[in-house]
């Protein structure tokens, strides 16, 4: 999930209560909040300033530290507790410290990669990573192996999410949620909606277009509009054409903003009229925002659960994964996140969780939608470095 909202006061109180789990007094915790601000403290939660452990020795028995995105797990009506996490804790006796600390994967990777390379505890036993970063961590030997036999519910994995390039045998990851990239619009500003990436460049939308600040999710649909499937074989020429089109729309003032997950806020509030966004985020605001898979096609991504090589809590990680691959639990999560569940059987379970969502196309992607979506192909180390740098250079001023 990519959307971020301010932390409500009950969350800060709950974090102060849980700070004592690691020997930090409430007074010390609140002092940190006063000195650094609640958001910045949360962003750094669990990552120590000095080396604390080596390979496989991070963590504490009975506790599981999970780094993920904001709004990427079910929450209660007060937006504080996760009912499924509460159920897992009661069932297993494992206390989960859930940190909504990831907003930009590249920045998160930069923050922890040095510690992973030297086998120093990164402060987490479980991390939610997108497909491309799973492959990168795996290539660096930064992930702990998983035992599918210890997680029998993973047999519920949807067949179409099996055998993906980044971890074909699920040796070190299992899907958490699947997302898609869509063209989106503010319903009041654009009552008839749009259906194509090329619609974004219409004159009436000049200065009213917002897109997400992710190379794969923004350039993927643009590549599609130029006749290139980002999931197939392509090279510098195709990348150059897509980046040039994006650069031109920025230079001409067509695009007003390139943001992270909070891009959808611009559409929701009416400050932007149309854009390229994360499907689940847009669907979350279905009262004000509409969406469509572009006629030309777009991309999907898979966010996964992985255990960093520095944790010694792999058994607890596997217990949690097995729990969340129960169809009823998976349905409860997707009913909140509005992202596609990777668990077969969740549609049937959704009848009891929320009957109104049984036929929701964002949670249960249709065959017609899947036919127009592809997973952005694997980039070589050289390509990733070059393309990421060039994309940031083009988008850095918005």
Tab-separated table of C-alpha atoms in Angstrom:
chain	number	residue	atom	x	y	z
A	1	UNK	CA	0.000	0.000	0.000
A	2	UNK	CA	1.242	3.453	-0.811
A	3	UNK	CA	-1.158	5.932	0.822
A	4	UNK	CA	-0.038	7.812	3.938
A	5	UNK	CA	-2.154	9.651	6.465
A	6	UNK	CA	-1.150	11.487	9.666
A	7	UNK	CA	-0.817	9.301	12.751
A	8	UNK	CA	-3.887	9.650	14.979
A	9	UNK	CA	-3.255	10.381	18.637
A	10	UNK	CA	-4.326	6.865	19.742
A	11	UNK	CA	-1.535	5.397	17.612
A	12	UNK	CA	1.067	7.500	19.402
A	13	UNK	CA	-0.314	6.441	22.764
A	14	UNK	CA	-0.197	2.801	21.679
A	15	UNK	CA	3.385	3.154	20.498
A	16	UNK	CA	4.330	4.665	23.833
A	17	UNK	CA	2.773	1.667	25.565
A	18	UNK	CA	4.646	-0.757	23.338
A	19	UNK	CA	7.941	1.086	23.736
A	20	UNK	CA	8.229	-0.543	27.148
A	21	UNK	CA	8.427	-3.932	25.407
A	22	UNK	CA	12.014	-3.072	24.468
A	23	UNK	CA	12.918	-1.437	27.737
A	24	UNK	CA	12.182	2.157	26.701
A	25	UNK	CA	10.156	4.056	29.242
A	26	UNK	CA	7.068	5.973	28.176
A	27	UNK	CA	8.762	9.175	29.373
A	28	UNK	CA	11.828	8.462	27.234
A	29	UNK	CA	9.640	7.645	24.253
A	30	UNK	CA	7.595	10.814	24.595
A	31	UNK	CA	10.809	12.762	25.020
A	32	UNK	CA	11.962	11.433	21.666
A	33	UNK	CA	8.675	12.508	20.145
A	34	UNK	CA	9.126	15.983	21.487
A	35	UNK	CA	12.683	16.218	20.204
A	36	UNK	CA	12.218	14.690	16.789
A	37	UNK	CA	8.512	14.705	15.974
A	38	UNK	CA	6.180	11.684	15.942
A	39	UNK	CA	6.496	10.894	12.245
A	40	UNK	CA	10.282	10.891	12.195
A	41	UNK	CA	10.497	8.723	15.299
A	42	UNK	CA	8.096	6.245	13.760
A	43	UNK	CA	10.098	6.175	10.546
A	44	UNK	CA	13.162	5.173	12.501
A	45	UNK	CA	11.417	2.782	14.895
A	46	UNK	CA	13.341	-0.375	15.550
A	47	UNK	CA	16.538	0.518	13.666
A	48	UNK	CA	19.335	0.946	16.166
A	49	UNK	CA	22.040	3.544	15.683
A	50	UNK	CA	24.848	1.104	16.550
A	51	UNK	CA	25.486	-2.475	15.416
A	52	UNK	CA	23.640	-4.858	17.712
A	53	UNK	CA	23.835	-8.327	16.180
A	54	UNK	CA	25.206	-10.498	13.414
A	55	UNK	CA	23.828	-12.999	10.915
A	56	UNK	CA	20.633	-14.628	12.168
A	57	UNK	CA	20.763	-13.148	15.667
A	58	UNK	CA	18.365	-10.216	15.399
A	59	UNK	CA	15.060	-10.258	17.202
A	60	UNK	CA	13.664	-11.493	20.480
A	61	UNK	CA	11.718	-14.707	21.163
A	62	UNK	CA	7.997	-14.098	21.383
A	63	UNK	CA	8.178	-10.874	19.375
A	64	UNK	CA	7.957	-10.189	15.666
A	65	UNK	CA	9.003	-6.808	14.257
A	66	UNK	CA	7.292	-6.109	10.908
A	67	UNK	CA	8.151	-3.190	8.585
A	68	UNK	CA	5.464	-2.366	6.048
A	69	UNK	CA	3.572	0.431	4.329
A	70	UNK	CA	0.908	2.606	5.938
A	71	UNK	CA	-2.658	1.313	5.508
A	72	UNK	CA	-1.445	-2.067	4.277
A	73	UNK	CA	-3.217	-4.186	6.891
A	74	UNK	CA	-6.755	-4.220	8.247
A	75	UNK	CA	-7.588	-1.740	10.995
A	76	UNK	CA	-10.486	-1.349	13.410
A	77	UNK	CA	-12.961	1.546	13.336
A	78	UNK	CA	-10.584	3.698	15.384
A	79	UNK	CA	-7.807	3.047	12.836
A	80	UNK	CA	-5.531	1.833	15.630
A	81	UNK	CA	-5.595	-1.931	16.131
A	82	UNK	CA	-5.504	-4.611	13.432
A	83	UNK	CA	-8.160	-7.239	14.196
A	84	UNK	CA	-6.256	-9.935	12.293
A	85	UNK	CA	-3.000	-9.162	14.108
A	86	UNK	CA	-4.851	-9.287	17.413
A	87	UNK	CA	-6.226	-12.689	16.424
A	88	UNK	CA	-2.766	-13.916	15.415
A	89	UNK	CA	-1.255	-12.762	18.709
A	90	UNK	CA	-3.987	-14.530	20.688
A	91	UNK	CA	-3.598	-17.705	18.647
A	92	UNK	CA	0.199	-17.946	18.772
A	93	UNK	CA	1.341	-15.890	21.757
A	94	UNK	CA	3.662	-13.979	19.425
A	95	UNK	CA	3.575	-10.212	19.995
A	96	UNK	CA	3.749	-8.315	16.673
A	97	UNK	CA	5.346	-4.869	16.560
A	98	UNK	CA	3.907	-3.517	13.316
A	99	UNK	CA	5.800	-0.489	11.967
A	100	UNK	CA	4.279	1.541	9.118
A	101	UNK	CA	7.730	2.797	8.277
A	102	UNK	CA	8.084	2.209	4.516
A	103	UNK	CA	6.954	4.879	2.077
A	104	UNK	CA	9.706	4.785	-0.546
A	105	UNK	CA	11.324	1.400	-1.146
A	106	UNK	CA	14.536	2.775	-2.640
A	107	UNK	CA	15.106	4.963	0.424
A	108	UNK	CA	14.294	2.083	2.750
A	109	UNK	CA	16.732	-0.151	0.882
A	110	UNK	CA	19.469	2.466	1.132
A	111	UNK	CA	18.796	2.801	4.840
A	112	UNK	CA	19.212	-0.878	5.703
A	113	UNK	CA	21.438	-2.317	2.949
A	114	UNK	CA	24.703	-1.571	4.762
A	115	UNK	CA	23.535	-3.337	7.897
A	116	UNK	CA	22.304	-6.317	5.909
A	117	UNK	CA	25.656	-6.552	4.116
A	118	UNK	CA	27.489	-6.713	7.443
A	119	UNK	CA	24.818	-8.920	9.089
A	120	UNK	CA	23.811	-6.304	11.628
A	121	UNK	CA	20.236	-6.337	12.881
A	122	UNK	CA	18.097	-3.910	10.865
A	123	UNK	CA	15.408	-3.791	13.551
A	124	UNK	CA	12.906	-5.976	11.688
A	125	UNK	CA	12.184	-9.689	11.418
A	126	UNK	CA	9.708	-9.340	8.556
A	127	UNK	CA	9.635	-6.801	5.736
A	128	UNK	CA	7.103	-6.089	2.994
A	129	UNK	CA	9.060	-5.743	-0.270
A	130	UNK	CA	8.040	-5.260	-3.891
A	131	UNK	CA	8.996	-7.855	-6.471
A	132	UNK	CA	12.093	-6.114	-7.861
A	133	UNK	CA	13.584	-5.533	-4.411
A	134	UNK	CA	12.991	-9.142	-3.407
A	135	UNK	CA	15.194	-10.121	-6.349
A	136	UNK	CA	17.843	-7.578	-5.382
A	137	UNK	CA	17.938	-8.739	-1.752
A	138	UNK	CA	18.024	-12.350	-2.856
A	139	UNK	CA	20.936	-11.704	-5.205
A	140	UNK	CA	22.796	-10.037	-2.328
A	141	UNK	CA	22.025	-12.962	0.033
A	142	UNK	CA	20.109	-10.556	2.279
A	143	UNK	CA	17.064	-12.790	2.796
A	144	UNK	CA	16.523	-15.845	4.965
A	145	UNK	CA	15.179	-19.001	3.302
A	146	UNK	CA	11.576	-19.986	3.978
A	147	UNK	CA	10.185	-23.496	4.365
A	148	UNK	CA	6.895	-23.860	2.475
A	149	UNK	CA	6.261	-27.166	4.253
A	150	UNK	CA	6.052	-25.198	7.516
A	151	UNK	CA	3.378	-22.987	5.939
A	152	UNK	CA	0.736	-25.404	4.560
A	153	UNK	CA	-1.745	-22.605	3.863
A	154	UNK	CA	0.584	-21.261	1.170
A	155	UNK	CA	-0.936	-23.958	-1.011
A	156	UNK	CA	-3.757	-21.412	-1.328
A	157	UNK	CA	-1.519	-19.128	-3.423
A	158	UNK	CA	-3.221	-18.133	-6.670
A	159	UNK	CA	-1.665	-20.118	-9.545
A	160	UNK	CA	-1.110	-17.001	-11.680
A	161	UNK	CA	1.221	-15.604	-8.993
A	162	UNK	CA	3.391	-18.684	-8.994
A	163	UNK	CA	6.681	-18.933	-10.890
A	164	UNK	CA	7.343	-15.177	-11.109
A	165	UNK	CA	10.863	-14.162	-12.118
A	166	UNK	CA	11.998	-12.682	-8.816
A	167	UNK	CA	11.455	-15.858	-6.734
A	168	UNK	CA	9.942	-18.627	-8.881
A	169	UNK	CA	10.025	-21.301	-6.177
A	170	UNK	CA	9.166	-19.004	-3.240
A	171	UNK	CA	12.405	-19.901	-1.544
A	172	UNK	CA	12.521	-16.576	0.288
A	173	UNK	CA	9.226	-14.754	-0.272
A	174	UNK	CA	5.473	-15.148	-0.552
A	175	UNK	CA	3.069	-12.550	-1.989
A	176	UNK	CA	1.297	-10.256	0.454
A	177	UNK	CA	-0.808	-8.085	-1.860
A	178	UNK	CA	-0.984	-7.482	-5.600
A	179	UNK	CA	-1.439	-3.994	-6.979
A	180	UNK	CA	-2.138	-2.532	-10.378
A	181	UNK	CA	-1.447	0.812	-12.002
A	182	UNK	CA	-4.466	2.708	-13.305
A	183	UNK	CA	-5.465	5.953	-14.917
A	184	UNK	CA	-7.580	7.849	-12.412
A	185	UNK	CA	-9.687	10.959	-12.197
A	186	UNK	CA	-11.607	13.215	-9.844
A	187	UNK	CA	-15.259	12.422	-10.456
A	188	UNK	CA	-16.482	15.976	-10.008
A	189	UNK	CA	-13.859	17.461	-12.334
A	190	UNK	CA	-14.089	14.702	-14.952
A	191	UNK	CA	-17.555	13.138	-14.690
A	192	UNK	CA	-17.141	11.054	-17.857
A	193	UNK	CA	-13.756	9.708	-16.755
A	194	UNK	CA	-10.842	8.762	-18.998
A	195	UNK	CA	-9.789	5.461	-20.527
A	196	UNK	CA	-6.300	5.953	-21.931
A	197	UNK	CA	-2.857	7.178	-20.917
A	198	UNK	CA	-3.028	9.496	-23.909
A	199	UNK	CA	-6.134	11.120	-22.398
A	200	UNK	CA	-3.842	12.590	-19.731
A	201	UNK	CA	-2.255	14.828	-22.328
A	202	UNK	CA	-5.510	16.460	-23.448
A	203	UNK	CA	-5.304	20.305	-23.455
A	204	UNK	CA	-8.047	20.742	-20.860
A	205	UNK	CA	-5.937	18.872	-18.311
A	206	UNK	CA	-2.870	21.085	-18.595
A	207	UNK	CA	-1.471	21.665	-15.123
A	208	UNK	CA	-3.937	19.204	-13.624
A	209	UNK	CA	-2.131	15.873	-14.067
A	210	UNK	CA	-0.477	14.010	-11.180
A	211	UNK	CA	1.518	10.777	-11.404
A	212	UNK	CA	3.289	8.547	-8.895
A	213	UNK	CA	7.029	8.899	-8.361
A	214	UNK	CA	7.889	5.299	-9.215
A	215	UNK	CA	9.768	4.388	-12.380
A	216	UNK	CA	7.929	1.117	-13.016
A	217	UNK	CA	4.447	2.344	-12.177
A	218	UNK	CA	4.652	5.595	-14.149
A	219	UNK	CA	6.838	4.674	-17.113
A	220	UNK	CA	5.187	1.258	-17.470
A	221	UNK	CA	1.808	2.625	-18.653
A	222	UNK	CA	3.573	5.299	-20.749
A	223	UNK	CA	5.611	2.566	-22.453
A	224	UNK	CA	2.360	0.739	-23.127
A	225	UNK	CA	0.916	3.856	-24.749
A	226	UNK	CA	3.928	3.868	-27.088
A	227	UNK	CA	3.419	0.240	-28.069
A	228	UNK	CA	5.962	-1.416	-25.742
A	229	UNK	CA	4.995	-4.089	-23.231
A	230	UNK	CA	7.164	-3.374	-20.139
A	231	UNK	CA	7.037	-7.044	-19.232
A	232	UNK	CA	8.622	-8.182	-22.480
A	233	UNK	CA	12.084	-7.718	-23.994
A	234	UNK	CA	12.979	-4.072	-24.624
A	235	UNK	CA	16.036	-1.850	-24.314
A	236	UNK	CA	17.395	1.660	-24.076
A	237	UNK	CA	15.512	2.952	-27.133
A	238	UNK	CA	12.117	2.074	-25.664
A	239	UNK	CA	13.047	3.441	-22.256
A	240	UNK	CA	14.347	6.653	-23.832
A	241	UNK	CA	11.090	7.175	-25.741
A	242	UNK	CA	8.949	6.791	-22.610
A	243	UNK	CA	11.194	9.015	-20.489
A	244	UNK	CA	11.278	11.654	-23.227
A	245	UNK	CA	7.472	11.733	-23.334
A	246	UNK	CA	7.307	12.094	-19.553
A	247	UNK	CA	9.950	14.842	-19.629
A	248	UNK	CA	8.066	16.705	-22.327
A	249	UNK	CA	4.806	16.650	-20.364
A	250	UNK	CA	6.635	17.988	-17.308
A	251	UNK	CA	8.409	20.705	-19.293
A	252	UNK	CA	5.189	21.765	-21.010
A	253	UNK	CA	3.410	22.089	-17.664
A	254	UNK	CA	0.930	19.305	-18.358
A	255	UNK	CA	2.026	17.400	-15.247
A	256	UNK	CA	1.630	19.365	-12.025
A	257	UNK	CA	2.978	16.856	-9.537
A	258	UNK	CA	4.963	13.649	-9.199
A	259	UNK	CA	4.478	12.243	-5.728
A	260	UNK	CA	4.600	9.030	-3.733
A	261	UNK	CA	1.568	7.240	-2.371
A	262	UNK	CA	-0.025	10.532	-1.340
A	263	UNK	CA	-0.532	11.387	-5.031
A	264	UNK	CA	-4.096	10.141	-4.627
A	265	UNK	CA	-4.756	12.929	-2.116
A	266	UNK	CA	-4.430	15.444	-4.952
A	267	UNK	CA	-7.186	13.669	-6.871
A	268	UNK	CA	-9.353	13.137	-3.812
A	269	UNK	CA	-9.149	16.817	-2.862
A	270	UNK	CA	-9.683	18.013	-6.445
A	271	UNK	CA	-6.299	19.703	-6.783
A	272	UNK	CA	-5.540	17.356	-9.668
A	273	UNK	CA	-8.073	16.275	-12.260
A	274	UNK	CA	-6.478	13.133	-13.690
A	275	UNK	CA	-3.376	11.014	-13.231
A	276	UNK	CA	-1.583	7.691	-13.016
A	277	UNK	CA	-2.004	6.090	-9.616
A	278	UNK	CA	-1.964	2.965	-7.485
A	279	UNK	CA	-5.251	1.167	-8.006
A	280	UNK	CA	-5.926	0.289	-4.384
A	281	UNK	CA	-5.304	3.855	-3.239
A	282	UNK	CA	-7.730	5.219	-5.803
A	283	UNK	CA	-10.365	2.591	-4.996
A	284	UNK	CA	-10.032	3.542	-1.320
A	285	UNK	CA	-11.480	6.943	-2.329
A	286	UNK	CA	-14.190	5.576	-4.618
A	287	UNK	CA	-16.609	8.285	-3.504
A	288	UNK	CA	-14.475	11.007	-5.137
A	289	UNK	CA	-12.182	9.142	-7.545
A	290	UNK	CA	-12.721	6.891	-10.551
A	291	UNK	CA	-10.264	4.538	-12.204
A	292	UNK	CA	-9.689	2.312	-15.212
A	293	UNK	CA	-7.016	-0.011	-16.517
A	294	UNK	CA	-5.737	1.975	-19.534
A	295	UNK	CA	-6.901	0.731	-22.911
A	296	UNK	CA	-3.265	0.313	-23.902
A	297	UNK	CA	-2.557	-1.741	-20.809
A	298	UNK	CA	-0.523	-1.085	-17.676
A	299	UNK	CA	1.593	-2.823	-15.052
A	300	UNK	CA	1.002	-4.813	-11.919
A	301	UNK	CA	3.340	-5.406	-9.012
A	302	UNK	CA	3.477	-7.887	-6.191
A	303	UNK	CA	4.433	-6.915	-2.655
A	304	UNK	CA	5.892	-9.808	-0.704
A	305	UNK	CA	6.713	-10.945	2.812
A	306	UNK	CA	10.412	-11.670	3.394
A	307	UNK	CA	12.584	-12.346	6.427
A	308	UNK	CA	15.918	-10.459	6.392
A	309	UNK	CA	18.957	-12.673	6.814
A	310	UNK	CA	19.762	-10.936	10.098
A	311	UNK	CA	16.732	-12.219	12.031
A	312	UNK	CA	16.556	-15.379	14.093
A	313	UNK	CA	12.752	-15.272	14.205
A	314	UNK	CA	12.080	-17.131	10.937
A	315	UNK	CA	9.824	-19.630	12.690
A	316	UNK	CA	7.597	-16.799	13.910
A	317	UNK	CA	7.623	-15.267	10.414
A	318	UNK	CA	6.442	-18.566	8.945
A	319	UNK	CA	3.673	-18.850	11.530
A	320	UNK	CA	2.452	-15.376	10.558
A	321	UNK	CA	2.590	-16.112	6.831
A	322	UNK	CA	0.645	-19.340	7.288
A	323	UNK	CA	-1.971	-17.448	9.309
A	324	UNK	CA	-2.445	-14.797	6.641
A	325	UNK	CA	-2.847	-17.399	3.905
A	326	UNK	CA	-6.082	-18.546	5.488
A	327	UNK	CA	-8.748	-17.334	2.982
A	328	UNK	CA	-10.907	-15.691	5.661
A	329	UNK	CA	-7.960	-13.756	7.058
A	330	UNK	CA	-6.789	-12.760	3.569
A	331	UNK	CA	-10.288	-11.520	2.725
A	332	UNK	CA	-10.364	-9.379	5.879
A	333	UNK	CA	-7.067	-7.726	4.928
A	334	UNK	CA	-8.069	-6.951	1.327
A	335	UNK	CA	-11.462	-5.652	2.449
A	336	UNK	CA	-9.518	-2.870	4.165
A	337	UNK	CA	-6.554	-2.310	1.837
A	338	UNK	CA	-8.484	-2.530	-1.456
A	339	UNK	CA	-5.588	-4.417	-3.007
A	340	UNK	CA	-5.844	-7.785	-4.723
A	341	UNK	CA	-5.421	-10.753	-2.445
A	342	UNK	CA	-2.973	-13.461	-3.543
A	343	UNK	CA	-4.993	-16.123	-1.743
A	344	UNK	CA	-7.297	-18.416	-3.684
A	345	UNK	CA	-10.548	-18.973	-1.828
A	346	UNK	CA	-10.672	-15.426	-0.484
A	347	UNK	CA	-13.586	-14.508	-2.787
A	348	UNK	CA	-15.763	-17.201	-1.224
A	349	UNK	CA	-14.650	-16.076	2.235
A	350	UNK	CA	-15.478	-12.459	1.362
A	351	UNK	CA	-19.173	-13.371	1.398
A	352	UNK	CA	-18.955	-13.444	5.179
A	353	UNK	CA	-16.431	-10.618	5.558
A	354	UNK	CA	-18.086	-8.016	3.301
A	355	UNK	CA	-20.604	-9.263	0.706
A	356	UNK	CA	-20.458	-5.941	-1.159
A	357	UNK	CA	-16.837	-6.677	-2.131
A	358	UNK	CA	-17.309	-10.167	-3.564
A	359	UNK	CA	-17.381	-8.767	-7.096
A	360	UNK	CA	-14.954	-5.889	-6.555
A	361	UNK	CA	-12.583	-5.834	-9.537
A	362	UNK	CA	-9.760	-4.208	-7.606
A	363	UNK	CA	-9.633	-6.967	-5.003
A	364	UNK	CA	-10.463	-9.827	-7.362
A	365	UNK	CA	-8.862	-8.912	-10.681
A	366	UNK	CA	-10.807	-10.107	-13.711
A	367	UNK	CA	-9.299	-12.145	-16.529
A	368	UNK	CA	-9.920	-9.215	-18.875
A	369	UNK	CA	-7.926	-6.886	-16.624
A	370	UNK	CA	-5.098	-9.369	-16.146
A	371	UNK	CA	-4.787	-9.736	-19.928
A	372	UNK	CA	-3.837	-6.036	-20.138
A	373	UNK	CA	-1.398	-6.068	-17.226
A	374	UNK	CA	2.205	-7.210	-17.046
A	375	UNK	CA	4.913	-7.363	-14.399
A	376	UNK	CA	7.700	-4.904	-15.240
A	377	UNK	CA	10.595	-7.005	-16.463
A	378	UNK	CA	13.716	-7.581	-14.399
A	379	UNK	CA	16.327	-4.860	-14.825
A	380	UNK	CA	20.011	-5.681	-14.757
A	381	UNK	CA	22.139	-3.972	-12.118
A	382	UNK	CA	23.503	-1.614	-14.787
A	383	UNK	CA	20.053	-0.847	-16.188
A	384	UNK	CA	18.575	-0.236	-12.753
A	385	UNK	CA	21.339	2.207	-11.827
A	386	UNK	CA	21.122	4.083	-15.124
A	387	UNK	CA	17.340	4.166	-15.415
A	388	UNK	CA	16.716	5.099	-11.765
A	389	UNK	CA	19.172	7.987	-12.013
A	390	UNK	CA	17.680	9.303	-15.224
A	391	UNK	CA	14.124	8.983	-13.928
A	392	UNK	CA	15.024	10.920	-10.773
A	393	UNK	CA	16.739	13.612	-12.823
A	394	UNK	CA	13.600	14.143	-14.884
A	395	UNK	CA	11.189	14.104	-11.957
A	396	UNK	CA	13.201	15.695	-9.135
A	397	UNK	CA	11.741	19.194	-9.453
A	398	UNK	CA	8.090	18.194	-9.022
